[in-house]
Short mmCIF file of C-alpha atoms and ligand atoms in Angstrom, two decimals:
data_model
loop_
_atom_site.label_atom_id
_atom_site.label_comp_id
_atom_site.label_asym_id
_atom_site.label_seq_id
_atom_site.Cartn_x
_atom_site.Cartn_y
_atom_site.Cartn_z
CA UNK J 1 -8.43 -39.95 -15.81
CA UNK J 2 -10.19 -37.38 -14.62
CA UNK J 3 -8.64 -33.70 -13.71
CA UNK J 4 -9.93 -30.79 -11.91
CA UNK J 5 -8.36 -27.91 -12.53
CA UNK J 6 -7.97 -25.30 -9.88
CA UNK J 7 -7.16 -21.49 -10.28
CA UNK J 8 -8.21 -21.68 -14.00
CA UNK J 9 -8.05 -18.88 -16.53
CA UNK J 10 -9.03 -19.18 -20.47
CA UNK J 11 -5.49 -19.51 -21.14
CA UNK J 12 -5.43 -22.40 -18.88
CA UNK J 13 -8.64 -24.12 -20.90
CA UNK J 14 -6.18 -23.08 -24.28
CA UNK J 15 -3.27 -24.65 -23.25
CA UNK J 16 -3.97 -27.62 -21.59
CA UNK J 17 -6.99 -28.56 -23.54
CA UNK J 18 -4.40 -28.61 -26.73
CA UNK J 19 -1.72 -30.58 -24.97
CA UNK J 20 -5.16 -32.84 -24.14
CA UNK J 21 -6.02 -33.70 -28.02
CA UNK J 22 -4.19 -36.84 -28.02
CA UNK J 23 -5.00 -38.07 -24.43
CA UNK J 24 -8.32 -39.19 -22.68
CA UNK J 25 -8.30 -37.30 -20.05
CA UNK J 26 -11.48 -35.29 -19.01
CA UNK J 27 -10.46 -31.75 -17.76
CA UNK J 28 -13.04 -29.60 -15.69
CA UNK J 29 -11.85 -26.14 -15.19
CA UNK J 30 -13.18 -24.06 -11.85
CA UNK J 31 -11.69 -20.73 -11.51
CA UNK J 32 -11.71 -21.55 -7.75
CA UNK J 33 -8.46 -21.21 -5.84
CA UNK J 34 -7.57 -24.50 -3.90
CA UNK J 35 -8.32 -23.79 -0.09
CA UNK J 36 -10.13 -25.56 2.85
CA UNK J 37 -13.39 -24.23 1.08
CA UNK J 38 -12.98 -25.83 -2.33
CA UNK J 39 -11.15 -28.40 -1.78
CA UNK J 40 -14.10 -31.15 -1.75
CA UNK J 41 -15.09 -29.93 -5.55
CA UNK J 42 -12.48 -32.76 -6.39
CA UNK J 43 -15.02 -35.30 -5.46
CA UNK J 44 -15.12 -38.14 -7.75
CA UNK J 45 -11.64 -37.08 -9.34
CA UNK J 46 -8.62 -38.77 -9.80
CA UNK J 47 -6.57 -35.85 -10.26
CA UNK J 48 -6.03 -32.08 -9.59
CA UNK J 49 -4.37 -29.36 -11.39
CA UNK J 50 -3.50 -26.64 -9.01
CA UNK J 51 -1.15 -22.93 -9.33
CA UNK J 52 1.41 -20.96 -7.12
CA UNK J 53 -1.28 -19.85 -5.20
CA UNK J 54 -3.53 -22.90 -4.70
CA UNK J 55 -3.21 -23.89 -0.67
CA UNK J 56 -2.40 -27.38 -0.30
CA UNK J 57 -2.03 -27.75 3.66
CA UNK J 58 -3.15 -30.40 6.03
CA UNK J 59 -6.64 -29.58 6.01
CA UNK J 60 -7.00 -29.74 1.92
CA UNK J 61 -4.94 -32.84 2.01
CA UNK J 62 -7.32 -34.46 3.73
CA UNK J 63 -10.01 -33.28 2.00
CA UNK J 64 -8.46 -34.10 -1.17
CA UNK J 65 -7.49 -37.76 -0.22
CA UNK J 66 -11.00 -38.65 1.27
CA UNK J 67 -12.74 -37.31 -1.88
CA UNK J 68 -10.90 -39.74 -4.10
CA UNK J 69 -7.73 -37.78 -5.02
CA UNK J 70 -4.39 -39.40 -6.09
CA UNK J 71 -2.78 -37.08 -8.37
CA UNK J 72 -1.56 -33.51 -8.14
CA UNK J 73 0.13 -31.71 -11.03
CA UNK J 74 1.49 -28.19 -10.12
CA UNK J 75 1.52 -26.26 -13.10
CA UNK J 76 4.40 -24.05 -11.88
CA UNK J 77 8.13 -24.64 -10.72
CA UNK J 78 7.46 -23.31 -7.14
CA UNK J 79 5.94 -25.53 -4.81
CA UNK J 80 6.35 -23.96 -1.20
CA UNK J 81 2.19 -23.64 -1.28
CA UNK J 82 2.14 -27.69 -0.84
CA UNK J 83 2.97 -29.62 2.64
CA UNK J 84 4.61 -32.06 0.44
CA UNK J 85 5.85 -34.67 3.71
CA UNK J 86 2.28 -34.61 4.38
CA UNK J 87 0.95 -35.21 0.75
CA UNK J 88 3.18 -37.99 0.84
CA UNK J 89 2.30 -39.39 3.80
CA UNK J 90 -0.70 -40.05 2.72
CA UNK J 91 0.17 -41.58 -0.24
CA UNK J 92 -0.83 -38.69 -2.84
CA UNK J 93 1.67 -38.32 -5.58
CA UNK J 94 2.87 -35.11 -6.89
CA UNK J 95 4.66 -33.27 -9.97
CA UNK J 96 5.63 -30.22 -10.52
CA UNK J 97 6.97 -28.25 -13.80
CA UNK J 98 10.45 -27.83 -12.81
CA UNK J 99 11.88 -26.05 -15.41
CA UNK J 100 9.62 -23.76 -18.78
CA UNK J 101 11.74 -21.22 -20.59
CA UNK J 102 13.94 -20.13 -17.72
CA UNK J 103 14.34 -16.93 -20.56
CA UNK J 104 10.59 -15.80 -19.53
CA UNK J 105 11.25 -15.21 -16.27
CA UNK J 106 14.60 -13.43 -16.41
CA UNK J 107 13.54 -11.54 -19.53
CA UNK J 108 11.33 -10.15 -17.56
CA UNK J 109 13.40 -9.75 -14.86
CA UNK J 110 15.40 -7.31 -16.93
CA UNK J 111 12.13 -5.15 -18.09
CA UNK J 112 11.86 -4.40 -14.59
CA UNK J 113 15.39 -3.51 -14.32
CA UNK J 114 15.28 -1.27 -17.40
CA UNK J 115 11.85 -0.19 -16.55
CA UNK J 116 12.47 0.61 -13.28
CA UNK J 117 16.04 2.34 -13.70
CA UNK J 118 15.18 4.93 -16.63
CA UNK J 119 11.52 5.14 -14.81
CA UNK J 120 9.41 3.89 -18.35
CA UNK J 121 6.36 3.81 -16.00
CA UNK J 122 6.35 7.38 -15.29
CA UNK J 123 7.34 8.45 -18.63
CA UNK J 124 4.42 6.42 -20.51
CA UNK J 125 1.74 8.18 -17.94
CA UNK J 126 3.55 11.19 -18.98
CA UNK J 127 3.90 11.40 -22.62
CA UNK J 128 0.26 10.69 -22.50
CA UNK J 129 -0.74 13.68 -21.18
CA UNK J 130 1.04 15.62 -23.07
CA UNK J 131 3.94 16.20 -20.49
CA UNK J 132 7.59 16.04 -21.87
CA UNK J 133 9.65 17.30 -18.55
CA UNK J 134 12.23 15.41 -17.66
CA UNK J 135 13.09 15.59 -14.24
CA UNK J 136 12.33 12.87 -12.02
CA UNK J 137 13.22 10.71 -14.80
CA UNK J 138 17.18 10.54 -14.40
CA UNK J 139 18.61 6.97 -14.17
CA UNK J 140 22.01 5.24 -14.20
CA UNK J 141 24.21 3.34 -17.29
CA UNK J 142 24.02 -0.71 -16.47
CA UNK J 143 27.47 -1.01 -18.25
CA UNK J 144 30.39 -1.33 -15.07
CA UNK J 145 27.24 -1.23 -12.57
CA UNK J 146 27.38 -4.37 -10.39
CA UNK J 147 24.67 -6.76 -10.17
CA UNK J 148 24.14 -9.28 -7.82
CA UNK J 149 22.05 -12.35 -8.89
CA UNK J 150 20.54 -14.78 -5.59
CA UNK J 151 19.99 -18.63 -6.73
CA UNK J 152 21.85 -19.22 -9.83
CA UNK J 153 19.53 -21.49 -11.13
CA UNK J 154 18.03 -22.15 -14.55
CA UNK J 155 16.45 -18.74 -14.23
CA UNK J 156 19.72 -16.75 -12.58
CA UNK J 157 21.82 -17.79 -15.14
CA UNK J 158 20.04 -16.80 -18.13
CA UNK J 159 19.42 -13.68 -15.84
CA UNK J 160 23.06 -13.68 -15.60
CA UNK J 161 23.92 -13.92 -19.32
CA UNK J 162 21.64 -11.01 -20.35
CA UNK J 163 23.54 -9.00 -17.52
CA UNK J 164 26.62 -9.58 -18.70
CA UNK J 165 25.57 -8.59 -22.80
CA UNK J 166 24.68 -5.42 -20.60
CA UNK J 167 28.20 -4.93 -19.47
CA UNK J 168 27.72 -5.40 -15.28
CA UNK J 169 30.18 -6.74 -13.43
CA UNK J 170 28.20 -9.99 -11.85
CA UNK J 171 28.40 -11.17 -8.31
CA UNK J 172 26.08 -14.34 -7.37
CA UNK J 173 25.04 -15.84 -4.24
CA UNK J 174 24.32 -19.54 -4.33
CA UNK J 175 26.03 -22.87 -2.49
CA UNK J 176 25.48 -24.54 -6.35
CA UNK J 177 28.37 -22.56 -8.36
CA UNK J 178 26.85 -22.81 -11.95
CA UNK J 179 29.32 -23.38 -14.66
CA UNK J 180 27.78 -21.00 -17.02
CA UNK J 181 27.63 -18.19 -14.36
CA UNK J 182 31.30 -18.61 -13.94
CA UNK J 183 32.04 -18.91 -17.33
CA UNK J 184 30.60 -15.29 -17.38
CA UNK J 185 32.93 -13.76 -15.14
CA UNK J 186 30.85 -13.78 -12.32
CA UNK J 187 32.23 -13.90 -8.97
CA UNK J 188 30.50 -16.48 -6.00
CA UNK J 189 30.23 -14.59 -2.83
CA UNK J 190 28.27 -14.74 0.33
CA UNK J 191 24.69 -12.53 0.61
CA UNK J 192 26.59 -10.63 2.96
CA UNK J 193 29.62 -9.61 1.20
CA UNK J 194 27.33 -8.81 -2.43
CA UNK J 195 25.08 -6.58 -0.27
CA UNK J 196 27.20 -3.42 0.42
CA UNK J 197 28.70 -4.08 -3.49
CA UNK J 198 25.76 -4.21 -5.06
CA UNK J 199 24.19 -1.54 -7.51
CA UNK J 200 21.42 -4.19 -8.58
CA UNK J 201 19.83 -7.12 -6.76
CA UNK J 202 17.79 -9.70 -8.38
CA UNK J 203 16.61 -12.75 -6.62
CA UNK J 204 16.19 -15.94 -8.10
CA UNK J 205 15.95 -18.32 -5.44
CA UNK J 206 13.21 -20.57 -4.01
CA UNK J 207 11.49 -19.69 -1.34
CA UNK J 208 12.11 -22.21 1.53
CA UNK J 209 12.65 -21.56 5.38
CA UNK J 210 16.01 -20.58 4.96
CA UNK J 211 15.39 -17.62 2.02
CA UNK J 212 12.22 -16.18 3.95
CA UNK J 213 12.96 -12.39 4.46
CA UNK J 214 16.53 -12.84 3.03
CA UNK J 215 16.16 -8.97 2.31
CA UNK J 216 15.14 -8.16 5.91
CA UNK J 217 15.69 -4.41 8.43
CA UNK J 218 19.13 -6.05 9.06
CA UNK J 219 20.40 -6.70 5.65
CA UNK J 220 18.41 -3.31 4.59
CA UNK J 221 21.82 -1.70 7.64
CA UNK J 222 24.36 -2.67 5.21
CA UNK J 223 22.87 -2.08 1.27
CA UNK J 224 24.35 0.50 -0.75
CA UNK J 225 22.44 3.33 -0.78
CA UNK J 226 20.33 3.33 -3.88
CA UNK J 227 20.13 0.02 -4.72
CA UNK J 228 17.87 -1.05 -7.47
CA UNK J 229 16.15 -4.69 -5.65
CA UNK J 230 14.03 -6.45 -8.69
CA UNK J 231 12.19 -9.80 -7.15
CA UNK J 232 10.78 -12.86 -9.38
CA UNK J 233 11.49 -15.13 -7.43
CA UNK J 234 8.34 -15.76 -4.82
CA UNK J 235 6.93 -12.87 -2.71
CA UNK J 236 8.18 -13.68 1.10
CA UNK J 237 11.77 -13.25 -0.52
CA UNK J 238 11.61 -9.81 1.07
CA UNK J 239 9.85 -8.64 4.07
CA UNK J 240 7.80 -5.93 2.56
CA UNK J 241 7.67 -4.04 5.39
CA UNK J 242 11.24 -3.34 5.93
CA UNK J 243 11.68 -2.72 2.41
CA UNK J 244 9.21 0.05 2.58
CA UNK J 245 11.03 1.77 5.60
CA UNK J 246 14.00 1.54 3.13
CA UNK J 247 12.11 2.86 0.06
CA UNK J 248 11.06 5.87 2.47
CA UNK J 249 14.85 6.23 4.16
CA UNK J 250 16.03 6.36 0.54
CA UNK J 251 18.36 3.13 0.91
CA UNK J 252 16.45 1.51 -1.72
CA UNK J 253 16.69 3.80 -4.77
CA UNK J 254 14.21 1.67 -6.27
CA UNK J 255 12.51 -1.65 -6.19
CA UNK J 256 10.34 -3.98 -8.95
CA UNK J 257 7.85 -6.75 -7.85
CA UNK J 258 6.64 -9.57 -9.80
CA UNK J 259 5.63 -11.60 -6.55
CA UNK J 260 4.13 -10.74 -3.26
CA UNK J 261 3.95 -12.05 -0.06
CA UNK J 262 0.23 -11.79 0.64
CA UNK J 263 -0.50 -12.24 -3.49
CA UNK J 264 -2.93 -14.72 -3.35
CA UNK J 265 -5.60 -12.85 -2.50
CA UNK J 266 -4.94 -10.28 -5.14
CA UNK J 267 -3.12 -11.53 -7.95
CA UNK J 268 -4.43 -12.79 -10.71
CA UNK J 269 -8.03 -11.95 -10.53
CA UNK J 270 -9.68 -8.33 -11.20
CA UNK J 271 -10.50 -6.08 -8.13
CA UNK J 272 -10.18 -2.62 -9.70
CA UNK J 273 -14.00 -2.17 -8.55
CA UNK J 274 -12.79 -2.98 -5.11
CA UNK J 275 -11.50 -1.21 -2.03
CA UNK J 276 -8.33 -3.27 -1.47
CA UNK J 277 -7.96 -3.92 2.10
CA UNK J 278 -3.82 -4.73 2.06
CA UNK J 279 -2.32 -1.47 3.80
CA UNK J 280 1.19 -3.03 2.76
CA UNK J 281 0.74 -3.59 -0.74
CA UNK J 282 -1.59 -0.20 -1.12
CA UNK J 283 1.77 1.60 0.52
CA UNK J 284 3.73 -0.04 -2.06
CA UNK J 285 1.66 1.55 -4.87
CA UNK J 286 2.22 4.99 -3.86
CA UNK J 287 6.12 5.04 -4.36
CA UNK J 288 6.84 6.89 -7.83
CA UNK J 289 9.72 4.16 -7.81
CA UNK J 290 8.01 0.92 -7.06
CA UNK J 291 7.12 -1.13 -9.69
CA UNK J 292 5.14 -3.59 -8.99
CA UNK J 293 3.28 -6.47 -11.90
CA UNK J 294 1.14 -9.30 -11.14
CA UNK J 295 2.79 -12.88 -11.37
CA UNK J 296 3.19 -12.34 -15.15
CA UNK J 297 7.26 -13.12 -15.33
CA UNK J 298 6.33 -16.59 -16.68
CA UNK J 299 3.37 -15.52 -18.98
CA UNK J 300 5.06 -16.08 -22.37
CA UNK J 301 3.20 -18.31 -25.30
CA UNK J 302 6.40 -20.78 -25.06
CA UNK J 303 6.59 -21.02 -21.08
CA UNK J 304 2.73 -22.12 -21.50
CA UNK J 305 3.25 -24.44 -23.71
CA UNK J 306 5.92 -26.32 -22.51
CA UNK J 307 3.94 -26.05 -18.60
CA UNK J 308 0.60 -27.74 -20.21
CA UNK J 309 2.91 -30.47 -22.42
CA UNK J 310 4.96 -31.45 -19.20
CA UNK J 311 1.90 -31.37 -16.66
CA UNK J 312 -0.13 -33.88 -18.73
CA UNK J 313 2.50 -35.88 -19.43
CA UNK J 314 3.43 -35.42 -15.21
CA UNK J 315 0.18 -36.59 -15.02
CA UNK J 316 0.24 -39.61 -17.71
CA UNK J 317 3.38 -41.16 -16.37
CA UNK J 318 2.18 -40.78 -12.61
CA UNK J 319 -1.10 -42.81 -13.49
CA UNK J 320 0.39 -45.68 -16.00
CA UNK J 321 3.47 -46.83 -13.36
CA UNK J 322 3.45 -44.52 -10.45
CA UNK J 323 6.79 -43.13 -11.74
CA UNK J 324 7.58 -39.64 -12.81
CA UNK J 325 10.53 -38.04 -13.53
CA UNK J 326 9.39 -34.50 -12.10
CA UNK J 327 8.01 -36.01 -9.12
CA UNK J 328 8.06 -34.23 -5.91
P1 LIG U 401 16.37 -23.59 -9.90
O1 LIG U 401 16.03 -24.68 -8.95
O2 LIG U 401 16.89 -23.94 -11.25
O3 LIG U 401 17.40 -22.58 -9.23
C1 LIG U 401 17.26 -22.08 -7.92
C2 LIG U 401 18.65 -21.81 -7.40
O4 LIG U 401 18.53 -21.17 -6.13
C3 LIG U 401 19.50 -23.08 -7.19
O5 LIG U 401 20.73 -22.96 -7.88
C4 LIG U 401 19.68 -23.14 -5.68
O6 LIG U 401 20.95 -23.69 -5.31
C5 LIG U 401 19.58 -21.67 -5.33
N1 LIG U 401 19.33 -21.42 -3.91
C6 LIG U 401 18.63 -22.15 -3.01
N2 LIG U 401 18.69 -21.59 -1.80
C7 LIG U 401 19.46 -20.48 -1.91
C8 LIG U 401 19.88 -19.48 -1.01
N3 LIG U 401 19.56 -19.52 0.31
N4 LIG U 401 20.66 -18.47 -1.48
C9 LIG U 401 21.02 -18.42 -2.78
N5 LIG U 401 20.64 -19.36 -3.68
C10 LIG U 401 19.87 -20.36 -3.26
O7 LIG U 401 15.02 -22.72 -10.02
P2 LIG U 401 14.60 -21.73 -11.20
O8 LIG U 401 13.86 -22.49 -12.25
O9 LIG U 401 15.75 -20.90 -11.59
O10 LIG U 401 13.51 -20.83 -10.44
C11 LIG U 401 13.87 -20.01 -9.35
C12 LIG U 401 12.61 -19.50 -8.65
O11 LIG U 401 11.94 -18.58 -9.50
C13 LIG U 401 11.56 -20.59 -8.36
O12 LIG U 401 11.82 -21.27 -7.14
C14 LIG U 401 10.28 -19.78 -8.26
O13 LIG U 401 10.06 -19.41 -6.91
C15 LIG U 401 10.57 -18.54 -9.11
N6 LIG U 401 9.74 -18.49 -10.32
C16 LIG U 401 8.99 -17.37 -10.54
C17 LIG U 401 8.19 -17.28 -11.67
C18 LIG U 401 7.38 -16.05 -11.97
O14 LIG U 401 6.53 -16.08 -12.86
N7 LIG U 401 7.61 -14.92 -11.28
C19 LIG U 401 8.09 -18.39 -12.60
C20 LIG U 401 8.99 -19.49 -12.33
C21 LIG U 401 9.76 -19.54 -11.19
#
């Protein structure tokens, strides 16, 4: 069959090319994000490949489907950039990568934490320039601290079992009560009753109508006042905004990004030579205690591997009986 491969990076062309050797599928890589612009380079192809920030709405549906299109393989877990009822409706099938080394993600997760807490950003920029003063530097122990993990998932709980090797008393949020989260210790409460507890929040939950802005200016009322908020999970978890009146108001004593609301036009491409026109994100950058990194929780030589091995064989099973087990 042949693939088109949206969004593409070398480490794209690595990885999928070797989970490729055995197949005979033809993989074309554009660097191209999917949108209403791009979409018609699929022309002629049975399948594409597209990432988190690849738009698949209406408009590239249709494109897609009247260029020939019957396959999409997201090469991610996520999949809130795809109208999937409309996809289906018009008879495209799609796969996803539901689970890759949950222990990327929440490893990284807790670099941000750490990071974040003892301030390792500031003190690298320091120590470079030959300046070993302390102050500003000052964070808290993690042992006894409590830490509030949102969507339990795969990712959450190995989140959760690094917290607890750390000594935090865990509180989670999620309608699924995972048996290895309670096996921890942790206790299952409601958003609302972790929020004035909490010492550390991490969110680990999909982003869907109902978790947009979860953090919002009304939960931001009732937080306890210099609380660490670390966010993997998709950008539009938070509304940045209100976070950044509570970075300024002090409520938030500190707050890591791996995802962004408006990331796809920034993230993953290089636009240091560039005046960045996002006001929001550019406000982010100038808190000494906002850390912010670019989509890179998943970015581990194991989490690759196992994405490009399960996409083509998403893609193999979806084209010899229409049946896949990670269908969407
Ligand atoms: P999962 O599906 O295993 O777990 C998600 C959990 O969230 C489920 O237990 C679900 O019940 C829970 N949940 C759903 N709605 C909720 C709500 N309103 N409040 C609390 N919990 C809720 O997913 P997994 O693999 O753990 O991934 C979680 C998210 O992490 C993904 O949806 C994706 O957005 C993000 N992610 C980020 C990556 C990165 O590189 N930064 C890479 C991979 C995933």
């Amino acid at each position: 069959m042949k693939i088109l491969v949206f969004s593409s990076k070398s480490y794209d062309e690595q990885f999928l090319n070797a989970s490729n050797q055995n197949s005979q599928h033809q993989l074309t890589f554009v660097p191209a994000q999917l949108d209403e612009t791009t979409a018609a380079l699929a022309k002629d192809h049975d399948a594409v490949c597209i990432f988190v920030n690849d738009r698949m709405n209406r408009e590239v549906i249709d494109i897609l489907v009247a260029n020939g299109v019957k396959y999409v393989a997201l090469r991610c877990a996520g999949f809130n950039q795809v109208d999937v009822a409309y996809a289906k409706e018009c008879r495209l099938q799609l796969a996803r990568v539901p689970a890759y080394s949950p222990h990327a993600v929440a490893e990284h997760a807790v670099g941000l934490l750490l990071a974040l807490n003892r301030h390792l950003h500031k003190a690298y920029n320091r120590v470079r320039e030959g300046n070993f003063e302390l102050s500003g530097l000052m964070g808290f122990d993690l042992v006894g601290k409590t830490v509030t993990i949102v969507g339990t998932g795969r990712i959450g709980a190995v989140f959760a079992k690094i917290m607890h090797g750390f000594g935090c008393r865990l509180l989670a949020v999620d309608d699924y009560q995972h048996p290895d989260v309670r096996a921890l210790g942790a206790t299952y409460v409601s958003l609302n009753d972790a929020l004035p507890q909490s010492d550390v929040i991490s969110l680990h939950c999909p982003l869907t109508d109902a978790t947009r802005h979860l953090i919002n200016s009304e939960t931001l009322a009732v937080l306890k006042k210099g609380v660490l908020i670390v966010n993997t999970g998709r950008g539009a978890l938070v509304d940045t905004r209100a976070l950044i009146e509570g970075l300024k108001s002090s409520v938030i004593g500190g707050l890591a990004l791996d995802v962004y609301e408006e990331e796809e036009k920034l993230f993953f491409s290089d636009h240091s030579h560039e005046i960045i026109g996002d006001d929001v994100f550019m406000r982010l950058t100038t808190f000494p205690n906002v850390l912010i990194t670019g989509h890179q929780a998943f970015f581990t030589n194991e989490a690759l591997t196992q994405i490009a091995e399960v996409t083509m064989g998403n893609l193999a099973s979806m084209e010899s009986d229409g049946e896949c087990a990670n269908a969407l």
